[in-house]
Backbone as JSON Lines, residues from 0, in Angstrom:
{"i":0,"aa":"M","n":[-0.84,7.89,-12.39],"ca":[-2.14,7.77,-12.95],"c":[-2.56,9.12,-13.66]}
{"i":1,"aa":"G","n":[-1.78,10.04,-13.74],"ca":[-2.03,11.34,-14.31],"c":[-3.11,12.21,-13.59]}
{"i":2,"aa":"L","n":[-3.12,12.07,-12.12],"ca":[-4.15,12.77,-11.42],"c":[-3.52,13.69,-10.37]}
{"i":3,"aa":"A","n":[-2.17,13.94,-10.41],"ca":[-1.47,14.81,-9.44],"c":[-2.12,16.09,-9.3]}
{"i":4,"aa":"E","n":[-2.52,16.76,-10.26],"ca":[-3.14,18.11,-10.07],"c":[-4.5,18.04,-9.45]}
{"i":5,"aa":"F","n":[-5.14,16.84,-9.25],"ca":[-6.4,16.77,-8.69],"c":[-6.32,16.06,-7.2]}
{"i":6,"aa":"S","n":[-5.14,16.07,-6.68],"ca":[-4.98,15.44,-5.35],"c":[-5.7,16.03,-4.23]}
{"i":7,"aa":"D","n":[-6.24,17.18,-4.3],"ca":[-7.02,17.88,-3.33],"c":[-8.49,17.86,-3.68]}
{"i":8,"aa":"A","n":[-8.92,17.21,-4.86],"ca":[-10.23,17.26,-5.31],"c":[-11.06,16.26,-4.53]}
{"i":9,"aa":"Y","n":[-12.36,16.52,-4.4],"ca":[-13.26,15.68,-3.74],"c":[-13.9,14.71,-4.85]}
{"i":10,"aa":"P","n":[-14.23,13.52,-4.38],"ca":[-14.74,12.48,-5.46],"c":[-15.81,13.1,-6.44]}
{"i":11,"aa":"R","n":[-16.73,13.98,-5.93],"ca":[-17.72,14.47,-6.86],"c":[-17.13,15.48,-7.87]}
{"i":12,"aa":"Q","n":[-15.88,15.84,-7.7],"ca":[-15.2,16.79,-8.61],"c":[-14.48,16.03,-9.71]}
{"i":13,"aa":"L","n":[-14.48,14.76,-9.73],"ca":[-13.76,13.95,-10.63],"c":[-14.68,13.53,-11.78]}
{"i":14,"aa":"S","n":[-14.14,13.47,-12.99],"ca":[-14.9,12.86,-14.13],"c":[-14.89,11.44,-14.01]}
{"i":15,"aa":"G","n":[-15.76,10.74,-14.86],"ca":[-15.86,9.3,-14.87],"c":[-14.54,8.65,-15.0]}
{"i":16,"aa":"G","n":[-13.71,9.19,-15.97],"ca":[-12.4,8.62,-16.28],"c":[-11.41,8.71,-15.07]}
{"i":17,"aa":"M","n":[-11.48,9.91,-14.44],"ca":[-10.67,10.07,-13.23],"c":[-11.09,9.1,-12.23]}
{"i":18,"aa":"A","n":[-12.39,9.01,-11.97],"ca":[-12.83,8.05,-10.9],"c":[-12.36,6.66,-11.26]}
{"i":19,"aa":"Q","n":[-12.4,6.35,-12.46],"ca":[-11.86,4.92,-12.82],"c":[-10.42,4.81,-12.49]}
{"i":20,"aa":"R","n":[-9.62,5.85,-12.86],"ca":[-8.2,5.81,-12.56],"c":[-7.96,5.67,-10.98]}
{"i":21,"aa":"V","n":[-8.64,6.47,-10.27],"ca":[-8.6,6.33,-8.78],"c":[-8.82,4.83,-8.33]}
{"i":22,"aa":"G","n":[-9.87,4.27,-8.68],"ca":[-10.26,2.92,-8.44],"c":[-9.09,1.94,-8.8]}
{"i":23,"aa":"I","n":[-8.57,2.06,-9.89],"ca":[-7.44,1.18,-10.44],"c":[-6.28,1.46,-9.57]}
{"i":24,"aa":"A","n":[-5.94,2.7,-9.39],"ca":[-4.72,2.98,-8.44],"c":[-4.96,2.46,-7.13]}
{"i":25,"aa":"R","n":[-6.1,2.56,-6.55],"ca":[-6.45,1.98,-5.15],"c":[-6.22,0.52,-5.18]}
{"i":26,"aa":"A","n":[-6.6,-0.25,-6.27],"ca":[-6.46,-1.64,-6.33],"c":[-4.94,-2.04,-6.5]}
{"i":27,"aa":"L","n":[-4.13,-1.19,-7.1],"ca":[-2.77,-1.46,-7.3],"c":[-1.97,-1.18,-6.09]}
{"i":28,"aa":"T","n":[-2.36,-0.49,-5.24],"ca":[-1.55,-0.08,-4.07],"c":[-1.1,-1.31,-3.24]}
{"i":29,"aa":"V","n":[-1.91,-2.38,-3.35],"ca":[-1.52,-3.54,-2.5],"c":[-0.7,-4.51,-3.35]}
{"i":30,"aa":"Q","n":[-0.22,-4.08,-4.61],"ca":[0.58,-4.83,-5.5],"c":[-0.05,-6.26,-5.68]}
{"i":31,"aa":"P","n":[-1.29,-6.35,-6.28],"ca":[-1.86,-7.62,-6.46],"c":[-1.11,-8.41,-7.59]}
{"i":32,"aa":"E","n":[-1.26,-9.73,-7.58],"ca":[-0.7,-10.6,-8.7],"c":[-1.86,-10.48,-9.81]}
{"i":33,"aa":"I","n":[-3.04,-10.3,-9.52],"ca":[-4.25,-10.38,-10.38],"c":[-5.03,-9.16,-10.17]}
{"i":34,"aa":"L","n":[-5.42,-8.48,-11.17],"ca":[-6.34,-7.29,-11.08],"c":[-7.65,-7.7,-11.79]}
{"i":35,"aa":"L","n":[-8.74,-7.78,-11.19],"ca":[-10.09,-8.04,-11.7],"c":[-10.83,-6.89,-12.08]}
{"i":36,"aa":"L","n":[-11.19,-6.75,-13.4],"ca":[-11.8,-5.57,-13.94],"c":[-13.23,-5.86,-14.52]}
{"i":37,"aa":"D","n":[-14.23,-5.42,-13.97],"ca":[-15.66,-5.77,-14.51],"c":[-16.13,-4.58,-15.16]}
{"i":38,"aa":"E","n":[-16.07,-4.56,-16.48],"ca":[-16.61,-3.46,-17.28],"c":[-16.0,-2.09,-16.82]}
{"i":39,"aa":"P","n":[-14.72,-2.04,-16.77],"ca":[-14.14,-0.81,-16.22],"c":[-14.2,0.49,-17.09]}
{"i":40,"aa":"L","n":[-14.55,0.18,-18.32],"ca":[-14.59,1.28,-19.34],"c":[-15.96,1.59,-19.9]}
{"i":41,"aa":"G","n":[-16.89,0.83,-19.41],"ca":[-18.26,0.72,-20.09],"c":[-18.97,2.09,-20.01]}
{"i":42,"aa":"A","n":[-18.79,2.9,-18.98],"ca":[-19.61,4.18,-18.89],"c":[-18.84,5.31,-19.3]}
{"i":43,"aa":"L","n":[-17.65,5.15,-19.94],"ca":[-16.95,6.35,-20.44],"c":[-17.21,6.78,-21.87]}
{"i":44,"aa":"D","n":[-16.99,8.07,-22.15],"ca":[-17.11,8.51,-23.46],"c":[-15.97,7.94,-24.33]}
{"i":45,"aa":"A","n":[-16.15,8.09,-25.65],"ca":[-15.1,7.37,-26.46],"c":[-13.74,7.84,-26.36]}
{"i":46,"aa":"M","n":[-13.49,9.17,-26.17],"ca":[-12.16,9.6,-26.12],"c":[-11.53,9.16,-24.78]}
{"i":47,"aa":"T","n":[-12.3,9.34,-23.67],"ca":[-11.75,8.97,-22.43],"c":[-11.47,7.42,-22.37]}
{"i":48,"aa":"K","n":[-12.38,6.72,-23.14],"ca":[-12.23,5.18,-23.18],"c":[-10.93,4.87,-23.84]}
{"i":49,"aa":"I","n":[-10.54,5.53,-24.98],"ca":[-9.3,5.29,-25.56],"c":[-8.06,5.65,-24.73]}
{"i":50,"aa":"S","n":[-8.18,6.71,-24.0],"ca":[-7.04,6.96,-23.14],"c":[-6.87,6.04,-22.03]}
{"i":51,"aa":"M","n":[-8.08,5.51,-21.43],"ca":[-8.02,4.58,-20.35],"c":[-7.49,3.21,-20.89]}
{"i":52,"aa":"Q","n":[-7.87,2.83,-22.12],"ca":[-7.26,1.57,-22.72],"c":[-5.8,1.65,-22.79]}
{"i":53,"aa":"E","n":[-5.24,2.82,-23.22],"ca":[-3.89,2.96,-23.31],"c":[-3.22,2.97,-21.88]}
{"i":54,"aa":"E","n":[-3.95,3.52,-20.87],"ca":[-3.54,3.58,-19.48],"c":[-3.42,2.0,-18.9]}
{"i":55,"aa":"L","n":[-4.51,1.25,-19.24],"ca":[-4.44,-0.07,-18.78],"c":[-3.33,-0.88,-19.43]}
{"i":56,"aa":"A","n":[-3.02,-0.67,-20.81],"ca":[-1.92,-1.31,-21.44],"c":[-0.56,-0.89,-20.79]}
{"i":57,"aa":"R","n":[-0.49,0.38,-20.43],"ca":[0.67,0.77,-19.74],"c":[0.95,0.21,-18.44]}
{"i":58,"aa":"I","n":[-0.17,0.16,-17.53],"ca":[-0.12,-0.46,-16.33],"c":[0.3,-1.96,-16.41]}
{"i":59,"aa":"W","n":[-0.35,-2.69,-17.32],"ca":[0.03,-4.08,-17.6],"c":[1.48,-4.17,-17.87]}
{"i":60,"aa":"S","n":[2.04,-3.35,-18.69],"ca":[3.48,-3.45,-19.09],"c":[4.35,-3.07,-17.96]}
{"i":61,"aa":"E","n":[4.12,-1.98,-17.2],"ca":[5.01,-1.52,-16.2],"c":[4.83,-2.26,-14.85]}
{"i":62,"aa":"E","n":[3.65,-2.69,-14.49],"ca":[3.45,-3.28,-13.17],"c":[3.53,-4.79,-13.19]}
{"i":63,"aa":"N","n":[3.59,-5.37,-14.36],"ca":[3.61,-6.84,-14.56],"c":[2.54,-7.49,-13.74]}
{"i":64,"aa":"V","n":[1.29,-7.02,-13.88],"ca":[0.22,-7.64,-13.19],"c":[-0.78,-8.32,-14.27]}
{"i":65,"aa":"T","n":[-1.24,-9.43,-13.84],"ca":[-2.2,-10.16,-14.75],"c":[-3.56,-9.29,-14.48]}
{"i":66,"aa":"M","n":[-4.19,-9.12,-15.64],"ca":[-5.6,-8.44,-15.57],"c":[-6.56,-9.42,-16.13]}
{"i":67,"aa":"V","n":[-7.7,-9.59,-15.46],"ca":[-8.79,-10.32,-15.9],"c":[-9.97,-9.35,-16.14]}
{"i":68,"aa":"M","n":[-10.36,-9.11,-17.33],"ca":[-11.37,-8.08,-17.65],"c":[-12.59,-8.56,-18.25]}
{"i":69,"aa":"V","n":[-13.75,-8.24,-17.75],"ca":[-14.98,-8.5,-18.38],"c":[-15.43,-7.25,-19.19]}
{"i":70,"aa":"T","n":[-15.74,-7.56,-20.49],"ca":[-16.23,-6.49,-21.18],"c":[-17.22,-7.02,-22.3]}
{"i":71,"aa":"H","n":[-18.05,-6.14,-22.79],"ca":[-18.98,-6.47,-23.84],"c":[-18.38,-5.89,-25.21]}
{"i":72,"aa":"D","n":[-17.28,-5.16,-25.08],"ca":[-16.68,-4.49,-26.29],"c":[-15.65,-5.35,-26.86]}
{"i":73,"aa":"L","n":[-15.91,-6.07,-27.95],"ca":[-15.04,-7.01,-28.61],"c":[-13.8,-6.33,-29.05]}
{"i":74,"aa":"E","n":[-13.88,-5.11,-29.62],"ca":[-12.69,-4.45,-30.08],"c":[-11.72,-4.07,-28.84]}
{"i":75,"aa":"E","n":[-12.32,-3.67,-27.79],"ca":[-11.48,-3.4,-26.64],"c":[-10.79,-4.62,-26.07]}
{"i":76,"aa":"A","n":[-11.52,-5.78,-26.09],"ca":[-10.95,-7.04,-25.7],"c":[-9.81,-7.47,-26.58]}
{"i":77,"aa":"I","n":[-9.95,-7.34,-27.78],"ca":[-8.92,-7.66,-28.74],"c":[-7.66,-6.72,-28.63]}
{"i":78,"aa":"Y","n":[-7.91,-5.43,-28.45],"ca":[-6.83,-4.48,-28.3],"c":[-6.06,-4.79,-26.99]}
{"i":79,"aa":"L","n":[-6.77,-5.06,-25.89],"ca":[-6.05,-5.19,-24.49],"c":[-5.61,-6.63,-24.27]}
{"i":80,"aa":"A","n":[-6.12,-7.54,-24.89],"ca":[-5.88,-9.0,-24.32],"c":[-4.9,-9.72,-25.18]}
{"i":81,"aa":"D","n":[-4.31,-10.71,-24.44],"ca":[-3.45,-11.65,-25.2],"c":[-4.29,-12.96,-25.32]}
{"i":82,"aa":"R","n":[-5.45,-13.05,-24.65],"ca":[-6.31,-14.23,-24.67],"c":[-7.75,-13.65,-24.52]}
{"i":83,"aa":"V","n":[-8.63,-14.09,-25.37],"ca":[-10.14,-13.67,-25.29],"c":[-10.96,-14.87,-25.14]}
{"i":84,"aa":"L","n":[-11.84,-14.9,-24.21],"ca":[-12.78,-15.98,-24.01],"c":[-14.24,-15.28,-24.36]}
{"i":85,"aa":"I","n":[-14.95,-15.87,-25.26],"ca":[-16.25,-15.39,-25.72],"c":[-17.28,-16.43,-24.99]}
{"i":86,"aa":"L","n":[-18.09,-15.86,-24.12],"ca":[-19.1,-16.66,-23.53],"c":[-20.41,-16.72,-24.35]}
{"i":87,"aa":"P","n":[-20.91,-17.9,-24.62],"ca":[-22.14,-17.99,-25.44],"c":[-23.42,-17.52,-24.69]}
{"i":88,"aa":"R","n":[-24.36,-17.13,-25.4],"ca":[-25.66,-16.62,-24.85],"c":[-26.33,-17.79,-24.12]}
{"i":89,"aa":"E","n":[-26.37,-19.04,-24.7],"ca":[-27.0,-20.13,-24.0],"c":[-26.03,-20.79,-22.94]}
{"i":90,"aa":"K","n":[-26.7,-21.45,-22.04],"ca":[-25.9,-22.02,-20.93],"c":[-24.95,-23.14,-21.49]}
{"i":91,"aa":"G","n":[-23.92,-23.25,-20.88],"ca":[-22.91,-24.24,-21.31],"c":[-21.5,-23.72,-21.26]}
{"i":92,"aa":"G","n":[-20.52,-24.25,-21.92],"ca":[-19.13,-23.93,-21.8],"c":[-18.74,-22.63,-22.6]}
{"i":93,"aa":"A","n":[-17.62,-22.01,-22.36],"ca":[-17.14,-20.96,-23.12],"c":[-16.53,-21.3,-24.44]}
{"i":94,"aa":"A","n":[-16.62,-20.66,-25.51],"ca":[-15.93,-20.84,-26.72],"c":[-14.58,-20.09,-26.64]}
{"i":95,"aa":"R","n":[-13.48,-20.67,-26.9],"ca":[-12.18,-20.0,-26.76],"c":[-11.72,-19.64,-28.11]}
{"i":96,"aa":"H","n":[-11.27,-18.39,-28.16],"ca":[-10.67,-17.81,-29.48],"c":[-9.28,-17.23,-29.2]}
């Protein structure tokens, strides 16, 4: 996850992107078939967000894990997904694209 040099750091010493990587690494330790991600990159600055998108793509490729991700960022969804579901504002079914 690119955090080896921070192995002795306390949580408060990690940036937002580092904390996200720790959370994802913790979830991957049990080798799940599905990884659920709820706005995992929403609070990150633009540059960290780009590197984390690349990291998620790498994890998907190397770990062969299905990822279900909720995001409000359509560009992010298109970049990372092989299937995008857009939920309408009104109640009812999802529109599939």
